[in-house]
Coordinates of C-alpha atoms and ligand atoms in Angstrom, one line a residue:
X1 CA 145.8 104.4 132.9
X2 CA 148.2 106.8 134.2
X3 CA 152.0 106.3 134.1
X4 CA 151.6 103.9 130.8
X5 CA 154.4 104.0 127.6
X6 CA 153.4 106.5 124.7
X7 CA 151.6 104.0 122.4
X8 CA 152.6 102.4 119.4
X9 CA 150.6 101.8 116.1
X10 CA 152.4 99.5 113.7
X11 CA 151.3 98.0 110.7
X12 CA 152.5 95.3 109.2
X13 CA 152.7 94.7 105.6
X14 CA 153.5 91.0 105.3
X15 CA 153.9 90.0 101.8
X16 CA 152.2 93.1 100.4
X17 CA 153.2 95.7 98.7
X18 CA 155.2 96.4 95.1
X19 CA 156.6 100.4 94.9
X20 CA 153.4 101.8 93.8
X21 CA 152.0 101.0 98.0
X22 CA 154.6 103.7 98.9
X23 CA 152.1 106.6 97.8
X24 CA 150.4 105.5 101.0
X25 CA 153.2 106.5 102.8
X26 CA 153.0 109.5 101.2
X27 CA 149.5 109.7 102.2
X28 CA 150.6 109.2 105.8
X29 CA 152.4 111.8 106.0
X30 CA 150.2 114.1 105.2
X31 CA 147.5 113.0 107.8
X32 CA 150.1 113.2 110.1
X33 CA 151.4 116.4 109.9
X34 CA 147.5 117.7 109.6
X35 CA 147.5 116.0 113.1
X36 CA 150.4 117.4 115.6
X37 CA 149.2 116.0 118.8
X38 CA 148.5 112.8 118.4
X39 CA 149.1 110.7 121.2
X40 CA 150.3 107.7 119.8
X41 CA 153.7 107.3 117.5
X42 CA 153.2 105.3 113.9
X43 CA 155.3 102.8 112.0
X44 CA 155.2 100.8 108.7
X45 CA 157.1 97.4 108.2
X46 CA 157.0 96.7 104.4
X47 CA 158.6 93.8 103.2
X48 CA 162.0 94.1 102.6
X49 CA 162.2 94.9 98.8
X50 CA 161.1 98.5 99.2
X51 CA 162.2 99.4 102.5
X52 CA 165.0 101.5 101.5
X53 CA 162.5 103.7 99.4
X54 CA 159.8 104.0 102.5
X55 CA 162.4 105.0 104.5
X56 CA 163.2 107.5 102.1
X57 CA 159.6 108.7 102.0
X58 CA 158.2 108.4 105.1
X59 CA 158.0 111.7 107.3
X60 CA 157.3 111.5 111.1
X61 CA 157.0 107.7 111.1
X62 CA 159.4 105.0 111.4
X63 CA 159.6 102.2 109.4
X64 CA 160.2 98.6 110.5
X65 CA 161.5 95.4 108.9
X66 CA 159.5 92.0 109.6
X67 CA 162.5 90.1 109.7
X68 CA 166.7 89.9 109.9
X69 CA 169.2 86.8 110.2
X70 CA 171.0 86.6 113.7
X71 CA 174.1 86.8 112.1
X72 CA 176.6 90.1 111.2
X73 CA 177.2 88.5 107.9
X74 CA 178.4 85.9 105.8
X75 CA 177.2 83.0 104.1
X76 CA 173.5 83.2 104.4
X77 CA 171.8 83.4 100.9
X78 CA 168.4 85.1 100.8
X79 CA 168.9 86.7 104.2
X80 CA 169.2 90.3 106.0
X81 CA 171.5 91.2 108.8
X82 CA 170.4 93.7 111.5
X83 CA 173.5 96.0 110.3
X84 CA 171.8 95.9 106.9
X85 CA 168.7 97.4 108.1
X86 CA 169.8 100.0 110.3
X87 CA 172.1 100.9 107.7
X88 CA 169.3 101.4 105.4
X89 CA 167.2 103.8 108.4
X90 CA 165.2 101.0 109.0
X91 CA 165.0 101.9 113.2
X92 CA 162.9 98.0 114.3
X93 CA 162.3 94.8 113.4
X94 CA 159.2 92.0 113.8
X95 CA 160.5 89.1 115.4
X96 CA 158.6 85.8 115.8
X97 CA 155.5 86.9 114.3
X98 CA 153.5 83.2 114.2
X99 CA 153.6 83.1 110.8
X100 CA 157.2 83.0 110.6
X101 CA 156.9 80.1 113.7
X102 CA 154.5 78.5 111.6
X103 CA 155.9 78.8 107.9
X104 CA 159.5 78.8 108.9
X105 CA 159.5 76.7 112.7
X106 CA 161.2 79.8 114.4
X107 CA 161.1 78.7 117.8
X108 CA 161.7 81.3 120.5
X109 CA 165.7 80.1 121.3
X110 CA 166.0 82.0 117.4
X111 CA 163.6 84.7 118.0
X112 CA 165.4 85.8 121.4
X113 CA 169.2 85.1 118.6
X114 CA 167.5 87.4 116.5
X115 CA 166.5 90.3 119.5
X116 CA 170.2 89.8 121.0
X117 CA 171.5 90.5 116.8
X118 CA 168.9 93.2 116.7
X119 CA 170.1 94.6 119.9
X120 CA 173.8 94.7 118.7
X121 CA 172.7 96.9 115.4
X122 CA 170.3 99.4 117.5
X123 CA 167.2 98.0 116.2
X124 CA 164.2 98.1 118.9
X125 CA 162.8 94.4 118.2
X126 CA 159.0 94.0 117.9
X127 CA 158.1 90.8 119.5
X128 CA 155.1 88.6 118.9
X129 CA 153.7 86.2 121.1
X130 CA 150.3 84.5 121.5
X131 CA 148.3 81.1 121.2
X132 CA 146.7 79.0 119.1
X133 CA 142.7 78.4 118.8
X134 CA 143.5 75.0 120.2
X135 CA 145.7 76.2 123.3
X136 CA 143.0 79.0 124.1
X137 CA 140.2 76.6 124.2
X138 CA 142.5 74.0 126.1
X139 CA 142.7 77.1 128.7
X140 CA 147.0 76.9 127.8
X141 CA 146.7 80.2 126.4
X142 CA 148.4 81.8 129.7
X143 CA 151.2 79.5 129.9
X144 CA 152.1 79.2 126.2
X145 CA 152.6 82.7 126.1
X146 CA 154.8 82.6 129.6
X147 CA 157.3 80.6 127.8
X148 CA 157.1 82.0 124.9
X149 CA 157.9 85.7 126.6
X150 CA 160.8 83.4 128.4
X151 CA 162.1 82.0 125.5
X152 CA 161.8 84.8 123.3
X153 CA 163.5 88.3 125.2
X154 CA 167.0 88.1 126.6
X155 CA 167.4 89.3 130.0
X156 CA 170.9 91.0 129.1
X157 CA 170.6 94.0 127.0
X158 CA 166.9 94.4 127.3
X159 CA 165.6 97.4 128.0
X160 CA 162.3 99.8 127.9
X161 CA 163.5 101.7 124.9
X162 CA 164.3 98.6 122.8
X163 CA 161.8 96.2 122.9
X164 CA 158.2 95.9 122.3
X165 CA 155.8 92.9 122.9
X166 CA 153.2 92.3 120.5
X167 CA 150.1 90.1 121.6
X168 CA 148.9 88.5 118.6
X169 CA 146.7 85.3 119.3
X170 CA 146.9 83.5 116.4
X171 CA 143.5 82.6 115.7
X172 CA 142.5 86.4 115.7
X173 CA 145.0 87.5 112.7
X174 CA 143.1 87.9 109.2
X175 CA 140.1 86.4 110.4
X176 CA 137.8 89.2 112.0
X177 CA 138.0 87.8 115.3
X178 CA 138.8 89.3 118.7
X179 CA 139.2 88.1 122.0
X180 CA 136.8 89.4 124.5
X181 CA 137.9 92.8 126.4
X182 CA 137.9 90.7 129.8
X183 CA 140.1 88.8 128.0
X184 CA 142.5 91.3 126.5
X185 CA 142.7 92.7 129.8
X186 CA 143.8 89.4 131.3
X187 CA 146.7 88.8 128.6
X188 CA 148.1 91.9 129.4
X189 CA 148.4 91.9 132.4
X190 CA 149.7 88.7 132.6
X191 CA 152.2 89.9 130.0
X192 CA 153.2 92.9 131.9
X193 CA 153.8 90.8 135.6
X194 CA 156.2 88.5 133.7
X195 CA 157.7 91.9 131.8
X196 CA 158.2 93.3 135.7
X197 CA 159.1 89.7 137.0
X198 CA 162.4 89.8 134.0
X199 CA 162.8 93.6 134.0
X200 CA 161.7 95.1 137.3
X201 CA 160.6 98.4 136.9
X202 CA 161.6 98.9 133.2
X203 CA 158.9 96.2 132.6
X204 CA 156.2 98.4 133.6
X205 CA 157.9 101.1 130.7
X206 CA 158.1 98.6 128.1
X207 CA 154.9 98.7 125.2
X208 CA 152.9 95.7 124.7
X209 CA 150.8 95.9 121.6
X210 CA 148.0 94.4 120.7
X211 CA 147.2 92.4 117.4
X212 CA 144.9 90.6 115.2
X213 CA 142.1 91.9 113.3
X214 CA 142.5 95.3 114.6
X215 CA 140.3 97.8 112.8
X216 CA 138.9 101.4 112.8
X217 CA 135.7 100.0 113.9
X218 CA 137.4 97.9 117.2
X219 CA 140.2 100.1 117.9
X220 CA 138.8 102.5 120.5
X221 CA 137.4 99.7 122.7
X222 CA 140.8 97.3 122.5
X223 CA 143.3 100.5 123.1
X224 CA 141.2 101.5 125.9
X225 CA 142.2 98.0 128.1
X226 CA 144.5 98.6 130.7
X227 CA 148.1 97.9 129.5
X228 CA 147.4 97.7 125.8
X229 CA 150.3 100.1 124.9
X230 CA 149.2 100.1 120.8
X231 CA 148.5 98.3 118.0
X232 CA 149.7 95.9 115.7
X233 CA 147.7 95.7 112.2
X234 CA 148.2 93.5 109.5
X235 CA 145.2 93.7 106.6
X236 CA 143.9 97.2 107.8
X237 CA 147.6 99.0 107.7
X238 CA 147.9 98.4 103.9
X239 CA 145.7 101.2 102.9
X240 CA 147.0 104.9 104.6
X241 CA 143.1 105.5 105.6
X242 CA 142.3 102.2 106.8
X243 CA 145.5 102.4 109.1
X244 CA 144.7 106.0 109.9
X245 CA 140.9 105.3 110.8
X246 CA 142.5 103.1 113.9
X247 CA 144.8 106.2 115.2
X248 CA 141.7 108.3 115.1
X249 CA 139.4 106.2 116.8
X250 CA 141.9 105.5 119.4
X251 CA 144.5 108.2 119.5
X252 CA 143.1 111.5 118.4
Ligands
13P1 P1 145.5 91.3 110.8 O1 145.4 92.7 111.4 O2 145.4 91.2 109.3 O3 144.6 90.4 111.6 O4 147.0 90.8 111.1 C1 147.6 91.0 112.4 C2 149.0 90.7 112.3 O5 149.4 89.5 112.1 C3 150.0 91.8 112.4 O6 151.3 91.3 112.6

């Protein structure tokens, strides 16, 4: 499609990752470089203990954090402010990735606390939406993400350049499934009319990703639906050619 928002390829790291993963950063960077025109941008989100040394290391990529508190500070053991992250370089943040609404009952009122907080630092905020096995097959999946997108993505604030939705149906992620094209199609474009709906014309600017069990082997085909603005990869980002196999399928 014409007119579409340079795409994104992001991979998420999860709970992976001691300092010895940073050599494939390094190995990132040189496939990169070896590869000027590429037309999508890339990003890593490692978990939080070696961020401040990817950042350090990565060259012509950004790199993302998968989480921050809503807060500027204060007393909130264990946790991460936005301030914290863009002080370190860190330049975006996952929020309301399903397995911190699952493991952690984020619901979206605190995702969209966290986007306003993220917002306020500078950060663009990565959100993920998407439905469960049992709400696809109960034909909710449409609605649950509608509200979801509602809930999640302040109308004040908001704009093209800092946020990005991620479309991650949770019964795809680590398991090797994918929805049907048809049905990737009709996600997005759902997404986008409520995007436009909230944002008017800066809706039809803003990125909306695609994720779960994304793959050098799939990538090509689920890039190529109509508003599907990038990828976001959890299993297949962790090793630099895995990750890289998806940008040239797709991208190159
Ligand atoms: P997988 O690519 O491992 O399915 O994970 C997707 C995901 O959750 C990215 O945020």
């Amino acid at each position: 499609m014409t007119n579409q928002p340079k795409a994104l390829v992001a991979g998420n790291w999860k709970m992976n990752g001691l300092t010895a993963a940073i050599t494939e950063i390094d190995s990132l960077n040189h496939k990169i470089a070896n590869h000027p025109n590429m037309a999508c941008e890339l990003m890593i989100c490692p978990p939080a203990t070696i961020l401040a040394t990817a950042v350090l290391r990565a060259e012509n990529l950004e790199i993302g954090a998968q989480d921050c508190h809503a807060a500027l500070g204060g007393a909130h053991t264990g946790d991460v402010s936005t301030e914290m992250l863009t002080d370190l370089g860190v330049t975006a943040v996952i929020l309301g990735h399903s397995e911190r609404r699952a493991d952690h009952g984020e619901t979206s009122a605190q995702v969209a606390e966290k986007v306003v907080a993220a917002q306020r630092a500078g950060l663009v905020s990565i959100i993920c939406v998407g439905e469960t096995e049992a709400e696809r097959k109960s034909g909710q999946a449409l609605g649950v993400v509608s509200e979801q997108i509602a809930g999640s993505i302040p109308l004040d604030g908001t704009h093209a350049d800092n946020i990005v939705v991620a479309y991650e149906p949770v019964w795809a992620i680590g398991t090797g499934l994918v929805p049907s094209v048809a049905d990737v199609a009709e996600m997005h474009a759902h997404i986008r009319d409520l995007l436009k709906g909230m944002f008017e014309n800066d809706g039809d600017k803003m990125r909306i990703l695609y994720g779960g069990s994304v793959k050098g082997s799939n990538a090509a085909e689920l890039m190529n639906v109509d508003n599907v603005n990038g990828a976001l990869v959890g299993g297949a980002s962790l090793k630099a050619d895995d990750f890289f196999a998806i940008v040239e399928a797709a991208y190159l």
